[in-house]
Coordinates of C-alpha atoms and ligand atoms in Angstrom, one line a residue:
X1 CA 220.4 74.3 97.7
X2 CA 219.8 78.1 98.5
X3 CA 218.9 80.5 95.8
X4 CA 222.3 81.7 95.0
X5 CA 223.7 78.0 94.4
X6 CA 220.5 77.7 92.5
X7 CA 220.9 80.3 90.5
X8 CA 224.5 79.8 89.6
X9 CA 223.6 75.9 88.7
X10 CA 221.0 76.6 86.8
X11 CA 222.3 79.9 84.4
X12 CA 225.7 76.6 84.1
X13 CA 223.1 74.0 82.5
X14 CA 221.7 76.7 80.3
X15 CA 225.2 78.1 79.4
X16 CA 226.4 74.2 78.1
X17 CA 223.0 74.5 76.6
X18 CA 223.9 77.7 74.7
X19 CA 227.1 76.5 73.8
X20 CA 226.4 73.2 72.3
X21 CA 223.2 75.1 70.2
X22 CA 225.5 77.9 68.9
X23 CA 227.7 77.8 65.8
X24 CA 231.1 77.0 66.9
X25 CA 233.0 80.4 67.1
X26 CA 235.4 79.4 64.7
X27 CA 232.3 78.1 61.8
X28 CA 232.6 80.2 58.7
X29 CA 232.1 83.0 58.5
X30 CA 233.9 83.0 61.6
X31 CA 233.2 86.9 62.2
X32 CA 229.5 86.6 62.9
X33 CA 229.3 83.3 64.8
X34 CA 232.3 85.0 67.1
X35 CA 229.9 88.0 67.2
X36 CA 227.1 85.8 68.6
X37 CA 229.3 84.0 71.2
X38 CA 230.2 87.8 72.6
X39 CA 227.0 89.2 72.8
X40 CA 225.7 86.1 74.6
X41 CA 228.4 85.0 76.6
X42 CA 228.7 88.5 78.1
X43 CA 228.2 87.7 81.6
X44 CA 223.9 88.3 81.8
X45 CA 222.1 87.6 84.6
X46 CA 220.4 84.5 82.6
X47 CA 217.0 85.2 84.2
X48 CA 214.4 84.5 81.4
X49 CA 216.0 81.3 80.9
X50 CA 216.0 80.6 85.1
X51 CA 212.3 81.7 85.0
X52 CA 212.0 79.2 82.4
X53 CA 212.8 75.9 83.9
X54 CA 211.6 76.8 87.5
X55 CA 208.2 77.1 85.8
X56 CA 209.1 73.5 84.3
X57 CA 209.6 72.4 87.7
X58 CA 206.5 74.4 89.1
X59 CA 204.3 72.6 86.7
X60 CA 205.7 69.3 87.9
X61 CA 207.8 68.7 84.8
X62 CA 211.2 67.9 84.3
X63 CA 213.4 71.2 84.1
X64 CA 215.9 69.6 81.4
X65 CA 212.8 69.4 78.7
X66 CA 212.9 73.1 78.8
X67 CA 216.3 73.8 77.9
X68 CA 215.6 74.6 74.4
X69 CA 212.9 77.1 74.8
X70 CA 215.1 78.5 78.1
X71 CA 218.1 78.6 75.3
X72 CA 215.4 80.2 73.3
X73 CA 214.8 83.2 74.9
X74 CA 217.9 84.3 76.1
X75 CA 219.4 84.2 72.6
X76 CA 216.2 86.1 71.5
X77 CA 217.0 88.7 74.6
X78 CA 220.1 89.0 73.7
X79 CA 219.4 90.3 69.8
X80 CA 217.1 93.1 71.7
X81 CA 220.3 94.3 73.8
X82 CA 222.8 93.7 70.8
X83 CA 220.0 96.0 68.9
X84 CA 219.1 98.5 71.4
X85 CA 222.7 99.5 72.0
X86 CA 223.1 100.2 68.4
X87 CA 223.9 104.0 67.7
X88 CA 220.2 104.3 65.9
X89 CA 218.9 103.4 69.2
X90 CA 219.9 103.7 72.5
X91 CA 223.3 104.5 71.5
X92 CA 225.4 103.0 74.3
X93 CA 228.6 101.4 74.5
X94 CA 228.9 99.6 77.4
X95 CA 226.7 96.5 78.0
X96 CA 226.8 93.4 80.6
X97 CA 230.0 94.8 82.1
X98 CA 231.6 95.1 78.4
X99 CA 232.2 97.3 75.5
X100 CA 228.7 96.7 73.6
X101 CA 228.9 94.4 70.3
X102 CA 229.4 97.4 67.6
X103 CA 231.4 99.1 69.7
X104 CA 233.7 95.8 68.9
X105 CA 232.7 94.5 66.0
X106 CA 231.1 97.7 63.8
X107 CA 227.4 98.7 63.2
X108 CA 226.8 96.5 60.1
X109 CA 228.0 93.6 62.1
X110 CA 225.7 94.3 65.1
X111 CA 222.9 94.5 62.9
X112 CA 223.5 90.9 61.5
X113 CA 224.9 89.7 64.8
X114 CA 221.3 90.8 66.6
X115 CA 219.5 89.3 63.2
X116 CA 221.6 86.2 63.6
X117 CA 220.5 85.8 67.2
X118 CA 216.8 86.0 66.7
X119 CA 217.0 83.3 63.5
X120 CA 218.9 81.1 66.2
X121 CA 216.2 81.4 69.0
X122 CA 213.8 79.7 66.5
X123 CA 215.8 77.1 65.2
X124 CA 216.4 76.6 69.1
X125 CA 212.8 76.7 70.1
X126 CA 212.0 74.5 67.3
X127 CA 213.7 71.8 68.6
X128 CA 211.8 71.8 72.0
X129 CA 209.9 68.6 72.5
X130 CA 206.3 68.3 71.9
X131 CA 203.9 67.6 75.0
X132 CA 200.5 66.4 75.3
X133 CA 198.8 69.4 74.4
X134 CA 201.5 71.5 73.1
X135 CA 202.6 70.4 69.8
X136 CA 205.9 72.1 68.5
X137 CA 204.2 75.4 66.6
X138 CA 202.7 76.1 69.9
X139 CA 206.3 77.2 71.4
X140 CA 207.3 78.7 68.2
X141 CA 203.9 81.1 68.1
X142 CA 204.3 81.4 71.4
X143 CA 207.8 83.0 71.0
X144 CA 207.2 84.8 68.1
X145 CA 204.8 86.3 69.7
X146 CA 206.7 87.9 72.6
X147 CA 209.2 89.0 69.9
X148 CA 206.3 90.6 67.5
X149 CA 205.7 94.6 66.8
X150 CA 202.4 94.1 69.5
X151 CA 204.9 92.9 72.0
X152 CA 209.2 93.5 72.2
X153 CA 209.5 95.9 69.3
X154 CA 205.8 97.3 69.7
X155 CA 207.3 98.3 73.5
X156 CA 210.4 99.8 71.5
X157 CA 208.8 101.6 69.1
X158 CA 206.1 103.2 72.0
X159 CA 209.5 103.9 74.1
X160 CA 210.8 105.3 70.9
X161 CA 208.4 107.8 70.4
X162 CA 207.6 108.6 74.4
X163 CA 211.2 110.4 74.5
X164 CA 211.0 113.7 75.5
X165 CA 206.8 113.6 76.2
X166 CA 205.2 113.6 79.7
X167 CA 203.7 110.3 79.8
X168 CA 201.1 109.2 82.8
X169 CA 201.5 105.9 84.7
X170 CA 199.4 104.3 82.1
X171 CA 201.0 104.7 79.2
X172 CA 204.3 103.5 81.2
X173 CA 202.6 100.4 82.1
X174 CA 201.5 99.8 78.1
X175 CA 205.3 100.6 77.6
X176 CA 206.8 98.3 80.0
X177 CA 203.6 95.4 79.4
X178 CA 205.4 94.9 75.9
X179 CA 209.0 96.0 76.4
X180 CA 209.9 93.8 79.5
X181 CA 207.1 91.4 80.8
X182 CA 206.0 89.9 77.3
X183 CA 209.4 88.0 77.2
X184 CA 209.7 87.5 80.7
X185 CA 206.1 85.8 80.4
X186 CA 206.8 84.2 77.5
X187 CA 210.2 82.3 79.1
X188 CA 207.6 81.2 81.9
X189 CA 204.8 80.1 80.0
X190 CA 207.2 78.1 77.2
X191 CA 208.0 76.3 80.6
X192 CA 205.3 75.5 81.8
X193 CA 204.2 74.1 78.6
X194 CA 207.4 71.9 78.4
X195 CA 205.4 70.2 81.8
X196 CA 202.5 70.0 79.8
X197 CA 200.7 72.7 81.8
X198 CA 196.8 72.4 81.7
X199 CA 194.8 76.1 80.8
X200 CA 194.2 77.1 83.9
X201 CA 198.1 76.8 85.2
X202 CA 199.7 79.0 82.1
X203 CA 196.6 81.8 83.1
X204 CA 198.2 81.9 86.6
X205 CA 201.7 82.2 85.5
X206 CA 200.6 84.8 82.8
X207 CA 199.7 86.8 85.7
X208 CA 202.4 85.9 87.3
X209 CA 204.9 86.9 84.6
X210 CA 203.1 90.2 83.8
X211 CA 202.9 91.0 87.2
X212 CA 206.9 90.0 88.0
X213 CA 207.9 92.3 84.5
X214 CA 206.6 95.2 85.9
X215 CA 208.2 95.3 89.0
X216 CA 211.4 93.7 87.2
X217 CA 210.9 96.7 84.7
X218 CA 210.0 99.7 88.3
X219 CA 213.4 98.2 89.8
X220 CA 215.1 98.7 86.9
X221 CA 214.3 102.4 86.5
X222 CA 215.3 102.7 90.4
X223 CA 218.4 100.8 90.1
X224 CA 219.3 103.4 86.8
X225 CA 218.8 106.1 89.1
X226 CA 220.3 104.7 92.5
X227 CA 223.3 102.6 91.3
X228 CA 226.5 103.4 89.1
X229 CA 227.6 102.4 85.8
X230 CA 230.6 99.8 87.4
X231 CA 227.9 98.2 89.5
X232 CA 225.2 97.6 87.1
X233 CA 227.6 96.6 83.5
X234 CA 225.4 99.6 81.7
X235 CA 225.2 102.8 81.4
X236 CA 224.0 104.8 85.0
X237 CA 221.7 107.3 84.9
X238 CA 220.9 107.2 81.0
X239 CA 216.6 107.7 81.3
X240 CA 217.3 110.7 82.5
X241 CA 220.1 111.7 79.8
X242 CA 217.1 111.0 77.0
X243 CA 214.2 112.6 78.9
X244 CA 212.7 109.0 79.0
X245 CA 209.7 108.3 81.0
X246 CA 210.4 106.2 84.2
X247 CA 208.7 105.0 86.8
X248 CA 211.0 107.6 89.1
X249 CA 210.2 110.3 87.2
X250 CA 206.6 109.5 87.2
X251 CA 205.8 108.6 90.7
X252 CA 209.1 109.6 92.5
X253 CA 211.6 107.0 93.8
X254 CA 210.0 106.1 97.3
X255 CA 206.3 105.2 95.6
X256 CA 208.4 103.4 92.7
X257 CA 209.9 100.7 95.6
X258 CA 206.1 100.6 96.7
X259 CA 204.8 100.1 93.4
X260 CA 207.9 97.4 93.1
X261 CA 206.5 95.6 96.4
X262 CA 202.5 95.7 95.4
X263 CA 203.5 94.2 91.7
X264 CA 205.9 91.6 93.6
X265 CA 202.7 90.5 96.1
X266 CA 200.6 90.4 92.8
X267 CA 203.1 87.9 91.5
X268 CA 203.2 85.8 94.6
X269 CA 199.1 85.9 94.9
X270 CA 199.2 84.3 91.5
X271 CA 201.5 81.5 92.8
X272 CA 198.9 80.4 95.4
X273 CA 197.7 77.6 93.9
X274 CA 201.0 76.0 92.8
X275 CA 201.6 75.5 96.6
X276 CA 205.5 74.2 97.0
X277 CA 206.0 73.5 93.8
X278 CA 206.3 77.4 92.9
X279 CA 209.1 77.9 95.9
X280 CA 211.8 78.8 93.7
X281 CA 209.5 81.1 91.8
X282 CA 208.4 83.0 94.6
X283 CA 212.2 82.7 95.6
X284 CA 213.3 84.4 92.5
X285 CA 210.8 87.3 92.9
X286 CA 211.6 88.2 95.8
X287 CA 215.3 88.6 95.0
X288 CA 214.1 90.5 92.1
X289 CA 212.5 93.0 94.0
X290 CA 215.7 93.1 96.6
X291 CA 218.5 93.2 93.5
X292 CA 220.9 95.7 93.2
X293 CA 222.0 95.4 89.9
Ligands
GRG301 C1 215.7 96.7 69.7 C2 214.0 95.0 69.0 C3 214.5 95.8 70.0 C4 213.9 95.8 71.2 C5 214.5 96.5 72.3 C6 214.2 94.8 75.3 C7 214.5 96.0 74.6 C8 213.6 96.4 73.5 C9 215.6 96.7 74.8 C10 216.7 96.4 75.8 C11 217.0 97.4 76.8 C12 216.0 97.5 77.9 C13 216.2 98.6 78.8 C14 215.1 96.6 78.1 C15 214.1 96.5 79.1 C16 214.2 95.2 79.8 C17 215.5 95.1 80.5 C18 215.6 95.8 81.8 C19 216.5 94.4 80.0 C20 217.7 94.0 80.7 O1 217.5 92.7 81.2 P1 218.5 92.0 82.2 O2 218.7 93.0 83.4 O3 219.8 91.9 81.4 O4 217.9 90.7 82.5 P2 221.0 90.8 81.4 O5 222.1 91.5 80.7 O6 221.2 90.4 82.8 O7 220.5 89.6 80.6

């Protein structure tokens, strides 16, 4: 299988997933579970839950074990979109190639829709199965974690209050360490633990998955430059619109694709040691740092 047949096999098993963990659109109250469905069956690229099971399967574990926690952290991705687009945020109405959820359903819908969706990544990670040295807390700390004020909405609220300043490369990096590669991390390290990863393993795939946000996070900042609003489902060119600090405006587009290279070689440095096991890993960074949307 290439990586694109991969890819496309893998985000299948994890939509079924998603479907059969999800509240049946039609559930009462029918307005919020129909909410959910549109915000997470939007079209997304499904990477944290891909990053997820090929860590299973790098850890020599069995990639259908991770399902839960891969379910897990897309619907827990998908409450940070839902909530980012809101008008008290971001403020944007177009999202995964669609009119964003309050655009559709209203604001106080959104709220509760994104609410909904994080309350749902528990129940989901809660019912991932125990292994040898992970018992079930460990995937729910582990998640909450990535979702806490230190991590997802500690990178928010840092963003939040960088708009409009002149911020160095280092207080980017502390931005993007918390807003992008905590979860990214987290969806690798939950599967690895599914394969009962020993220590040693989830520290290289911690530097692996910080490593892989950042340049996730530099091509991301490129591609909102570079690309157009069609191609990439979101609104173009919208750092700049908000005097947000980017990687581009830091460093300048052509040592931002250097910076995107060096962080993807740090990724794959970090693989070393999981030999062939870690292919599709290394496969999916480096069509990371090639995307262009
Ligand atoms: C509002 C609690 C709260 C948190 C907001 C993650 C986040 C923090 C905001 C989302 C917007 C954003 C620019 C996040 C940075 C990470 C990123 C580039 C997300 C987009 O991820 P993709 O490209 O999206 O994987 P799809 O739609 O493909 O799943």
């Amino acid at each position: 299988m290439d990586l694109k047949q991969y890819l496309a096999a893998r985000a299948t098993e994890v939509d079924a997933a998603l479907d059969a963990f999800l509240p049946k659109a039609k559930e009462k109250p029918a307005t919020i579970h129909g909410a959910m469905r549109y915000a997470v069956f939007a079209g997304g690229k499904r990477l944290r839950p891909i990053l997820c099971l090929a860590a299973a399967e790098a850890c020599g574990g069995d990639p259908e074990d991770a399902l839960a926690p891969a379910c897990a952290v897309e619907v827990l991705h998908t409450y940070s979109l839902v909530h980012d687009d809101l008008p008290c945020m971001d403020d944007d109405d177009l999202r995964r190639g669609r009119p964003t959820c309050h655009k559709v359903y209203g604001e106080g819908m959104a709220v509760l829709t994104g609410d909904a969706l994080l309350t749902e990544a528990f129940l989901m990670v809660a019912q991932t199965r125990p292994a040898k040295r992970y018992p079930a807390a460990a995937y729910v700390a582990e998640l909450a974690l990535a979702g806490s004020s230190t991590k997802l909405i500690g990178g928010q609220v840092m963003d939040l209050e960088g708009e409009g300043k002149k911020l160095t490369k280092a207080q980017l990096v502390k931005i993007h360490e918390a807003k992008t590669a905590a979860l990214l991390t987290t969806s690798i390290r939950l599967g690895a633990m599914t394969a009962n990863a020993t220590e040693k393993q989830l520290e290289g795939l911690t530097v692996f998955g910080r490593a892989l946000g950042l340049a996730f996070q530099v091509i991301d900042d490129i591609l909102d430059v570079t690309q157009s609003t069609e191609v990439l489902g979101k609104t173009a060119g919208k750092d700049a619109a908000v005097e947000k600090a980017t990687y581009p405006s830091i460093l300048g587009l052509e040592k931002s694709r250097k910076e995107a290279a060096k962080l993807t070689q740090e990724a794959m440095d970090a693989l070393v040691p999981f030999k062939n096991k870690a292919q599709r890993l290394r496969e999916i960074a480096e069509y990371l740092l090639k995307r262009e949307y």
